[in-house]
Coordinates of C-alpha atoms in Angstrom, one line a residue:
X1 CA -155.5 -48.0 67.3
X2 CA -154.3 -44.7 68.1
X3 CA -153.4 -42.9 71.4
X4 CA -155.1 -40.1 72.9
X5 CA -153.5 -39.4 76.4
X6 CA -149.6 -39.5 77.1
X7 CA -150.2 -42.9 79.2
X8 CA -151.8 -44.4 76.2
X9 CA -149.6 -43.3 73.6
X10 CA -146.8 -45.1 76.6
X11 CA -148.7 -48.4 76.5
X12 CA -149.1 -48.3 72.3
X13 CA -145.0 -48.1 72.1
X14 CA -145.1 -51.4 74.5
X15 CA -146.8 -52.6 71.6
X16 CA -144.8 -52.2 68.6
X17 CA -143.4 -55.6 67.0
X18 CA -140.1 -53.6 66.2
X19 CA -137.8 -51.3 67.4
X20 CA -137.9 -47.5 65.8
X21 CA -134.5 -45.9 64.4
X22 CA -132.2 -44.7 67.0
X23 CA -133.5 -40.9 66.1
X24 CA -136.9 -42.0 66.4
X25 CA -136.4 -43.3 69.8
X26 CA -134.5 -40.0 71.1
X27 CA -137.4 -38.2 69.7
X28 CA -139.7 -40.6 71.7
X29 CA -137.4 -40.4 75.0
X30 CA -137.0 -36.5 74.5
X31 CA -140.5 -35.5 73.9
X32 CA -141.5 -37.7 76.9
X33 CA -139.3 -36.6 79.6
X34 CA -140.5 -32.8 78.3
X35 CA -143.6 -33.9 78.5
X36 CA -143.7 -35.4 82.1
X37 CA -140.8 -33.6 83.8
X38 CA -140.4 -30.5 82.0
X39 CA -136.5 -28.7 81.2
X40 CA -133.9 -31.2 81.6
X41 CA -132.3 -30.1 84.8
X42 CA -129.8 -33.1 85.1
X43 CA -126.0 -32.6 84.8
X44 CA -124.3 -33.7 81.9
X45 CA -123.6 -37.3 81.7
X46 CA -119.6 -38.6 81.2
X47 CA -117.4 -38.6 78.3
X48 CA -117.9 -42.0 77.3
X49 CA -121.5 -42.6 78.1
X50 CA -122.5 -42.3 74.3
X51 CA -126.1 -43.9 74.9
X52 CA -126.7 -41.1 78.3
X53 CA -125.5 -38.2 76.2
X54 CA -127.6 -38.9 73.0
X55 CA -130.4 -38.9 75.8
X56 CA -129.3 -35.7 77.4
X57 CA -128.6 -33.9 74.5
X58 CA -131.9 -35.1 72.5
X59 CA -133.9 -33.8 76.0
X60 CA -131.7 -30.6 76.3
X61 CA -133.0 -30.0 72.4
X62 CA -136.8 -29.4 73.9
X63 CA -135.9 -27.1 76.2
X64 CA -138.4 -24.3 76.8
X65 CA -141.2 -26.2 75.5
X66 CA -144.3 -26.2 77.3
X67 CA -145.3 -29.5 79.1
X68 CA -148.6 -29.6 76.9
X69 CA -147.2 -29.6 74.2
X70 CA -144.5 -32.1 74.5
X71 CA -147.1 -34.1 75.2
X72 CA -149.5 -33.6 72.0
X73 CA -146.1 -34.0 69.9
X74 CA -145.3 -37.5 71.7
X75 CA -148.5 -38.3 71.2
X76 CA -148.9 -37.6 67.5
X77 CA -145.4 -38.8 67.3
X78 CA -146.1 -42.4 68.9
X79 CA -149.2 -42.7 66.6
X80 CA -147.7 -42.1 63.3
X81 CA -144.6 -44.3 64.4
X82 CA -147.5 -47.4 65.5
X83 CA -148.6 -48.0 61.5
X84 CA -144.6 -48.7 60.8
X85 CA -144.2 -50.4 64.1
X86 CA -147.1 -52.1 64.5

């Protein structure tokens, strides 16, 4: 099964039997909040907040990408991580 809209490509990682590598699953977080919100406008998260800053900093990484294609890279993203997750 593969995924051909963000929402389906959301549903497929609901899916997976188990968890990606950290890296993937910035990658996954990044190229989605690019995809639905666009530039990450948030403030910087605390010192010690390892987990929030990984977040951030993966996000602030796809800055200036276009909305679209966020998207078609989470998507293509999510369906070559489902044959190793899956």
């Amino acid at each position: 099964m593969s995924a051909t809209t963000i929402e389906e490509a959301v549903a497929l990682t609901k899916k997976f039997t188990s968890k990606p590598s950290n890296e993937e699953l910035l990658k996954i977080y990044a190229l989605y909040k690019q995809a639905t919100i666009g530039d990450n406008q948030e403030e910087r998260p605390g010192g010690f907040d390892f987990v929030a800053a990984a977040k951030y900093n993966a996000w602030l990484k796809e800055s200036g990408k276009e909305k679209a294609k966020a998207s078609e890279e989470y998507i293509s993203l999510v369906n070559s991580l489902s044959s190793k997750y899956m």
